[in-house]
Amino acid sequence: KILLERVGEMPMPIEVEGKSKGGDITLHYIPMRIMRGEKRFTDKSVQVQKDWPWTHRKYEFAIDLKPSDIEWVKIDPSGRMADVKLEDNEQTFRGK
């Protein structure tokens, strides 16, 4: 499972990209519940997750990998979010 926490007061839809140790990259799109609709993707590898309610600071979703198979997970890979603290947008996994 991936756990995200909104820091600050601005709710936004989120894109989370993950790379497996085998080299596969998957994009997860998390729309906001307060939006009227959601972004459309033509790429079949994008996984649209359930809406994130703006009233909840934390959000969790499951991915199809064991923790030992994940190389990294990155929030906002396109760099288009209103984010002033970019250094906490990526988590690299080490180990087995």
PDB file of C-alpha atoms in Angstrom, residues 12-93:
ATOM      1  CA  MET A  12      -5.256  18.793  -5.564  1.00  0.00           C
ATOM      2  CA  PRO A  13      -5.541  15.734  -7.770  1.00  0.00           C
ATOM      3  CA  ILE A  14      -2.323  13.735  -7.593  1.00  0.00           C
ATOM      4  CA  GLU A  15      -0.284  11.682 -10.011  1.00  0.00           C
ATOM      5  CA  VAL A  16       1.964   9.054  -8.447  1.00  0.00           C
ATOM      6  CA  GLU A  17       4.488   7.200 -10.572  1.00  0.00           C
ATOM      7  CA  GLY A  18       6.068   3.963  -9.459  1.00  0.00           C
ATOM      8  CA  LYS A  19       8.948   1.965 -10.907  1.00  0.00           C
ATOM      9  CA  SER A  20       9.469  -1.711 -10.257  1.00  0.00           C
ATOM     10  CA  LYS A  21      12.926  -3.210  -9.939  1.00  0.00           C
ATOM     11  CA  GLY A  22      12.131  -4.962 -13.252  1.00  0.00           C
ATOM     12  CA  GLY A  23      11.936  -1.533 -14.936  1.00  0.00           C
ATOM     13  CA  ASP A  24       8.147  -1.245 -15.401  1.00  0.00           C
ATOM     14  CA  ILE A  25       6.737   2.231 -14.715  1.00  0.00           C
ATOM     15  CA  THR A  26       3.094   2.743 -13.774  1.00  0.00           C
ATOM     16  CA  LEU A  27       1.262   6.037 -13.304  1.00  0.00           C
ATOM     17  CA  HIS A  28      -1.519   6.208 -10.705  1.00  0.00           C
ATOM     18  CA  TYR A  29      -3.955   9.114 -10.954  1.00  0.00           C
ATOM     19  CA  ILE A  30      -5.920  10.130  -7.840  1.00  0.00           C
ATOM     20  CA  PRO A  31      -8.760  12.591  -8.552  1.00  0.00           C
ATOM     21  CA  MET A  32     -10.264  14.822  -5.875  1.00  0.00           C
ATOM     22  CA  ARG A  33     -13.819  14.011  -4.817  1.00  0.00           C
ATOM     23  CA  ILE A  34     -14.800  17.708  -5.091  1.00  0.00           C
ATOM     24  CA  MET A  35     -13.947  17.764  -8.811  1.00  0.00           C
ATOM     25  CA  ARG A  36     -16.728  17.524 -11.376  1.00  0.00           C
ATOM     26  CA  GLY A  37     -15.240  14.703 -13.396  1.00  0.00           C
ATOM     27  CA  GLU A  38     -11.682  13.519 -13.795  1.00  0.00           C
ATOM     28  CA  LYS A  39      -8.789  13.690 -16.200  1.00  0.00           C
ATOM     29  CA  ARG A  40      -9.016  11.307 -19.144  1.00  0.00           C
ATOM     30  CA  PHE A  41      -6.079   9.134 -20.164  1.00  0.00           C
ATOM     31  CA  THR A  42      -5.531   7.385 -23.495  1.00  0.00           C
ATOM     32  CA  ASP A  43      -2.599   5.396 -22.123  1.00  0.00           C
ATOM     33  CA  LYS A  44      -3.939   2.096 -20.809  1.00  0.00           C
ATOM     34  CA  SER A  45      -1.082   1.774 -18.309  1.00  0.00           C
ATOM     35  CA  VAL A  46      -2.467   4.658 -16.202  1.00  0.00           C
ATOM     36  CA  GLN A  47      -4.407   3.385 -13.204  1.00  0.00           C
ATOM     37  CA  VAL A  48      -7.154   5.717 -11.968  1.00  0.00           C
ATOM     38  CA  GLN A  49      -7.630   5.301  -8.225  1.00  0.00           C
ATOM     39  CA  LYS A  50     -10.690   6.114  -6.124  1.00  0.00           C
ATOM     40  CA  ASP A  51     -11.367   9.785  -5.352  1.00  0.00           C
ATOM     41  CA  TRP A  52      -9.527  11.447  -2.460  1.00  0.00           C
ATOM     42  CA  PRO A  53     -12.030  13.283  -0.208  1.00  0.00           C
ATOM     43  CA  TRP A  54     -10.650  16.801   0.373  1.00  0.00           C
ATOM     44  CA  THR A  55     -11.581  16.597   4.066  1.00  0.00           C
ATOM     45  CA  HIS A  56      -9.138  13.725   4.666  1.00  0.00           C
ATOM     46  CA  ARG A  57      -5.450  14.584   5.125  1.00  0.00           C
ATOM     47  CA  LYS A  58      -4.330  11.011   4.446  1.00  0.00           C
ATOM     48  CA  TYR A  59      -5.047   8.727   1.519  1.00  0.00           C
ATOM     49  CA  GLU A  60      -4.039   5.136   0.909  1.00  0.00           C
ATOM     50  CA  PHE A  61      -4.134   2.944  -2.190  1.00  0.00           C
ATOM     51  CA  ALA A  62      -2.802  -0.477  -3.073  1.00  0.00           C
ATOM     52  CA  ILE A  63      -0.384  -1.331  -5.861  1.00  0.00           C
ATOM     53  CA  ASP A  64       0.298  -4.714  -7.437  1.00  0.00           C
ATOM     54  CA  LEU A  65       3.878  -5.045  -6.163  1.00  0.00           C
ATOM     55  CA  LYS A  66       5.523  -6.392  -3.048  1.00  0.00           C
ATOM     56  CA  PRO A  67       7.616  -3.772  -1.227  1.00  0.00           C
ATOM     57  CA  SER A  68      10.780  -5.687  -2.180  1.00  0.00           C
ATOM     58  CA  ASP A  69       9.877  -5.293  -5.896  1.00  0.00           C
ATOM     59  CA  ILE A  70       9.579  -1.480  -5.812  1.00  0.00           C
ATOM     60  CA  GLU A  71      12.530   0.669  -6.909  1.00  0.00           C
ATOM     61  CA  TRP A  72      10.934   4.094  -6.348  1.00  0.00           C
ATOM     62  CA  VAL A  73       7.652   5.990  -6.007  1.00  0.00           C
ATOM     63  CA  LYS A  74       7.356   9.636  -7.052  1.00  0.00           C
ATOM     64  CA  ILE A  75       4.568  12.194  -6.528  1.00  0.00           C
ATOM     65  CA  ASP A  76       3.911  14.634  -9.390  1.00  0.00           C
ATOM     66  CA  PRO A  77       6.400  13.289 -11.948  1.00  0.00           C
ATOM     67  CA  SER A  78       5.401  16.023 -14.449  1.00  0.00           C
ATOM     68  CA  GLY A  79       6.178  18.829 -11.947  1.00  0.00           C
ATOM     69  CA  ARG A  80       2.885  20.676 -12.505  1.00  0.00           C
ATOM     70  CA  MET A  81       1.550  20.728  -8.939  1.00  0.00           C
ATOM     71  CA  ALA A  82       1.585  23.753  -6.659  1.00  0.00           C
ATOM     72  CA  ASP A  83       4.251  22.255  -4.406  1.00  0.00           C
ATOM     73  CA  VAL A  84       6.910  24.260  -2.607  1.00  0.00           C
ATOM     74  CA  LYS A  85       8.695  21.324  -0.966  1.00  0.00           C
ATOM     75  CA  LEU A  86       9.848  19.075  -3.800  1.00  0.00           C
ATOM     76  CA  GLU A  87      12.419  17.111  -1.782  1.00  0.00           C
ATOM     77  CA  ASP A  88       9.732  14.932  -0.192  1.00  0.00           C
ATOM     78  CA  ASN A  89       8.099  13.890  -3.490  1.00  0.00           C
ATOM     79  CA  GLU A  90      10.180  10.772  -4.110  1.00  0.00           C
ATOM     80  CA  GLN A  91      10.864   7.653  -2.072  1.00  0.00           C
ATOM     81  CA  THR A  92      13.546   5.178  -3.137  1.00  0.00           C
ATOM     82  CA  PHE A  93      13.383   1.621  -1.836  1.00  0.00           C
TER      83      PHE A  93
END
